[in-house]
Short mmCIF file of N, CA, C and O in Angstrom, two decimals:
data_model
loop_
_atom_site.label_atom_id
_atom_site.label_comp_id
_atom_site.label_asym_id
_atom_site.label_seq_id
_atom_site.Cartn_x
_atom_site.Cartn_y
_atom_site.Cartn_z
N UNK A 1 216.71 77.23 146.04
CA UNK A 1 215.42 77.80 146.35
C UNK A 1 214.39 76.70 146.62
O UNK A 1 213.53 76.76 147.50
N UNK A 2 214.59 75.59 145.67
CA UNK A 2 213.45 74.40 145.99
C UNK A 2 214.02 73.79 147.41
O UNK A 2 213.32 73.02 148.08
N UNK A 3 215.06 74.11 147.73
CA UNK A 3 215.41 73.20 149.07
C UNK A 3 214.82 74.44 150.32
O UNK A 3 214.55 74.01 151.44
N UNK A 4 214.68 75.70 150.09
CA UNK A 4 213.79 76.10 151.04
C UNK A 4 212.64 76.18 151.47
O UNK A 4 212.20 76.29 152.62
N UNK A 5 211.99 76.11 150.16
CA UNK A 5 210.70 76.18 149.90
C UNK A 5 210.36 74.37 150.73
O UNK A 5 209.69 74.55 151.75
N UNK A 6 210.61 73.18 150.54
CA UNK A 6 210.36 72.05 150.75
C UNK A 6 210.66 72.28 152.21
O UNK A 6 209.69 72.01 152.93
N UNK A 7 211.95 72.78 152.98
CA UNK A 7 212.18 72.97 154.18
C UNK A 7 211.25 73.61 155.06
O UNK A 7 211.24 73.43 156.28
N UNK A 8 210.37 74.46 154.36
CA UNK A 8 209.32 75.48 155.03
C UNK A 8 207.95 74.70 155.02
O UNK A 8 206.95 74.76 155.72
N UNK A 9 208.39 73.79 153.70
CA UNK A 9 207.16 72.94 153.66
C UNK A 9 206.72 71.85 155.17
O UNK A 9 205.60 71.74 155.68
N UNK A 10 207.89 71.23 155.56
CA UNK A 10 207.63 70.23 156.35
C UNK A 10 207.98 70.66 157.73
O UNK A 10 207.92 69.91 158.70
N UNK A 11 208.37 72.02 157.77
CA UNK A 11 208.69 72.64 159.04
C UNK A 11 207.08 73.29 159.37
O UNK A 11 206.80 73.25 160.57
N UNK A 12 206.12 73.82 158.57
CA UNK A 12 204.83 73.96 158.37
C UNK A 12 203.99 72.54 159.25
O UNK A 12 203.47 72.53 160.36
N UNK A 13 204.12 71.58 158.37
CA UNK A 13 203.52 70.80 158.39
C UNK A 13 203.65 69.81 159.28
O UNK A 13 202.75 68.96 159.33
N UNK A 14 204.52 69.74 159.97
CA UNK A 14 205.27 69.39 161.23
C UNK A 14 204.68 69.74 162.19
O UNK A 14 204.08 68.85 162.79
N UNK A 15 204.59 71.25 162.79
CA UNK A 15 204.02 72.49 163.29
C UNK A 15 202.20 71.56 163.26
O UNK A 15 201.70 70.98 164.23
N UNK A 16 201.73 71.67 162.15
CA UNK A 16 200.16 71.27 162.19
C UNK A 16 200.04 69.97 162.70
O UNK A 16 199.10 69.59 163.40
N UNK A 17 201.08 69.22 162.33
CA UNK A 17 200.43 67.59 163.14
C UNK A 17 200.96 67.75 164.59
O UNK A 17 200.83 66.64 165.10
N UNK A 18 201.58 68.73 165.62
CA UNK A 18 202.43 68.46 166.67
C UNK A 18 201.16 69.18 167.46
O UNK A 18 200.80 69.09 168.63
N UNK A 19 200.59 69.98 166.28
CA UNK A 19 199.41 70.85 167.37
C UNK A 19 198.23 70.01 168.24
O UNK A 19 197.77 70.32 169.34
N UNK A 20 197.96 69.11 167.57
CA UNK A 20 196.55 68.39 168.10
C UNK A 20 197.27 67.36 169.42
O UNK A 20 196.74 67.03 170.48
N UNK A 21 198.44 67.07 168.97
CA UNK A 21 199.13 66.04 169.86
C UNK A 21 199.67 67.04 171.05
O UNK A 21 200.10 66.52 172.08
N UNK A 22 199.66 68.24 170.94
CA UNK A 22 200.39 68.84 172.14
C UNK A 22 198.74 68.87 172.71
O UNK A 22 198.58 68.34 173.81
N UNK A 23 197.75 69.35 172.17
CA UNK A 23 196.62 69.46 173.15
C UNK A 23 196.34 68.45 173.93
O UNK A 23 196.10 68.63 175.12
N UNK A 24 196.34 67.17 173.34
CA UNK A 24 195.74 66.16 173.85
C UNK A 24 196.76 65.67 175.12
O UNK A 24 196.42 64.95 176.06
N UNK A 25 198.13 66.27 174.89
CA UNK A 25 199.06 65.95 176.13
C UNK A 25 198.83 66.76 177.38
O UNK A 25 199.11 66.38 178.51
N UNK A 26 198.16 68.22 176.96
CA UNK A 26 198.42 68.94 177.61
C UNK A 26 197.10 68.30 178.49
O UNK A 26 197.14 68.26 179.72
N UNK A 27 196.24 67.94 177.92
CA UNK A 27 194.62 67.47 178.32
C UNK A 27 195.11 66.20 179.65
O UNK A 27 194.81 66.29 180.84
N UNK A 28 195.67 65.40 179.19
CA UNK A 28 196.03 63.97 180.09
C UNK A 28 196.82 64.98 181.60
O UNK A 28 196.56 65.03 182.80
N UNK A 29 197.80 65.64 180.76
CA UNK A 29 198.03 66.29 182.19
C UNK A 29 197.79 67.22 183.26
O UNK A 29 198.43 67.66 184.22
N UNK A 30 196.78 67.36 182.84
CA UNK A 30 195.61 68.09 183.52
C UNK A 30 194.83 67.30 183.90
O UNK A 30 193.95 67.90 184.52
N UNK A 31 194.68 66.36 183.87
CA UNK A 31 193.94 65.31 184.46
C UNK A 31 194.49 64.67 185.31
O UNK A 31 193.67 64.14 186.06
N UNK A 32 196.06 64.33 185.69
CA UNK A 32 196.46 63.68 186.61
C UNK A 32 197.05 64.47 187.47
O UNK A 32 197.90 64.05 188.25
N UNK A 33 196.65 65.71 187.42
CA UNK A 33 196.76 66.51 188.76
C UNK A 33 196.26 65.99 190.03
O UNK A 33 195.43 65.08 190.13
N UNK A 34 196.75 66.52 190.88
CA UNK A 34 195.93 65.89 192.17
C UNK A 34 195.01 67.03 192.49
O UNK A 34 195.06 68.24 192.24
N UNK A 35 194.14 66.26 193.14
CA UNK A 35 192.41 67.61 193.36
C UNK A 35 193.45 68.44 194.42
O UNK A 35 194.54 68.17 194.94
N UNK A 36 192.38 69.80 194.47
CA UNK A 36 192.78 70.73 195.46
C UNK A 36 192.22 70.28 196.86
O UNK A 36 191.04 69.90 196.84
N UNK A 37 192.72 70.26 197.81
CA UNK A 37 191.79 70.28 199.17
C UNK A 37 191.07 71.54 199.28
O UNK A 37 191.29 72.71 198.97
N UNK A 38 189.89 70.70 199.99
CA UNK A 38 188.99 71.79 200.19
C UNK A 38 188.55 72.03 201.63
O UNK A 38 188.48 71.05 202.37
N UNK A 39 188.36 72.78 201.91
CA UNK A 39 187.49 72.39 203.93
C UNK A 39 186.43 71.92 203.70
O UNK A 39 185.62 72.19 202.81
N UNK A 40 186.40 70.99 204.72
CA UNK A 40 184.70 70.42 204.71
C UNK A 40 184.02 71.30 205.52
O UNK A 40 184.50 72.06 206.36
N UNK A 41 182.55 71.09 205.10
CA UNK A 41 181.66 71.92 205.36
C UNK A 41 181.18 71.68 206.29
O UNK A 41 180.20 70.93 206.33
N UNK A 42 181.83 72.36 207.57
CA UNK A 42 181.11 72.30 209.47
C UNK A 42 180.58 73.34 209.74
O UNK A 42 181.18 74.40 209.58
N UNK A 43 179.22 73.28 210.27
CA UNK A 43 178.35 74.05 210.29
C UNK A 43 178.47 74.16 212.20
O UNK A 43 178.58 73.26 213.03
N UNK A 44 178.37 75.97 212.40
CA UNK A 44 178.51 76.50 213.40
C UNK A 44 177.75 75.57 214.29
O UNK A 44 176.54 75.76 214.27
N UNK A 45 178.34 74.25 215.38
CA UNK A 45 177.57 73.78 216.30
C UNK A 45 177.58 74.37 217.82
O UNK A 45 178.56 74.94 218.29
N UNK A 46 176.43 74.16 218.49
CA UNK A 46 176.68 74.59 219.68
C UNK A 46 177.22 74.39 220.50
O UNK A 46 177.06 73.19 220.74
N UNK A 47 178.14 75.02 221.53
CA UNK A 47 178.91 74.24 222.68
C UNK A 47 178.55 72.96 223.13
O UNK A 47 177.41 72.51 223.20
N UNK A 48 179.94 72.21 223.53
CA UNK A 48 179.65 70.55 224.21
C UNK A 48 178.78 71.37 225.54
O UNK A 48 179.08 72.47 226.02
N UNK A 49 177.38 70.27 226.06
CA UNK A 49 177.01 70.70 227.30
C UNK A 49 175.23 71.59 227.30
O UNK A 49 174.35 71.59 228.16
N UNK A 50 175.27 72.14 226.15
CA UNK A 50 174.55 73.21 226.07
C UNK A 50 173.05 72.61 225.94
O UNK A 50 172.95 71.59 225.26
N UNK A 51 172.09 73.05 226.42
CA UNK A 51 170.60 71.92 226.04
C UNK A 51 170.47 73.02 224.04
O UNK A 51 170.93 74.07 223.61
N UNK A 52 169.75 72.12 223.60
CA UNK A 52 169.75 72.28 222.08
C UNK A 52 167.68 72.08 222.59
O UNK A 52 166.92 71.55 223.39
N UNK A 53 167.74 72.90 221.46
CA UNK A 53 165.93 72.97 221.57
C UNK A 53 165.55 72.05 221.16
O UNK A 53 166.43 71.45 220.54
N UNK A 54 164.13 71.30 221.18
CA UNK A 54 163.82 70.43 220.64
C UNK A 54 163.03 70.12 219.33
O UNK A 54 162.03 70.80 219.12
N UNK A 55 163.46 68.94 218.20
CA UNK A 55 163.20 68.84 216.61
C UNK A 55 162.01 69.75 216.57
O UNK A 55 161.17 69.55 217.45
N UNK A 56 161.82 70.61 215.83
CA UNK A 56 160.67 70.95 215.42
C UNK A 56 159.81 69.85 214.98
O UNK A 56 160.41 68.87 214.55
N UNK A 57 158.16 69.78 215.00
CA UNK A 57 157.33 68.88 214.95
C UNK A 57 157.15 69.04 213.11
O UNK A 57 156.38 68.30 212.50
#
């Protein structure tokens, strides 16, 4: 009975120190993801050719 009880003990306690170390792994690898692409932001221009009004003053 003491050999289960001690077995549950460090199978417990095992469990609590693996927890902070799995976060912090899980954290690094989430970090060396590669970024998502994104579209860059092109704004509707007017046809090549076209006269464009002039700067507002």
């Amino acid at each position: 009975m003491k050999f289960l009880i001690e077995l549950l003990f460090y199978i417990v306690l095992g469990a609590l120190l693996a927890w902070p170390c799995w976060l912090l792994l899980r954290r690094v690898r989430h970090a060396h993801r590669p970024l998502r692409c994104v579209q860059p932001y092109r704004p509707a221009l007017p046809p090549a050719g076209t006269a464009t009004p002039p700067p507002a003053p």
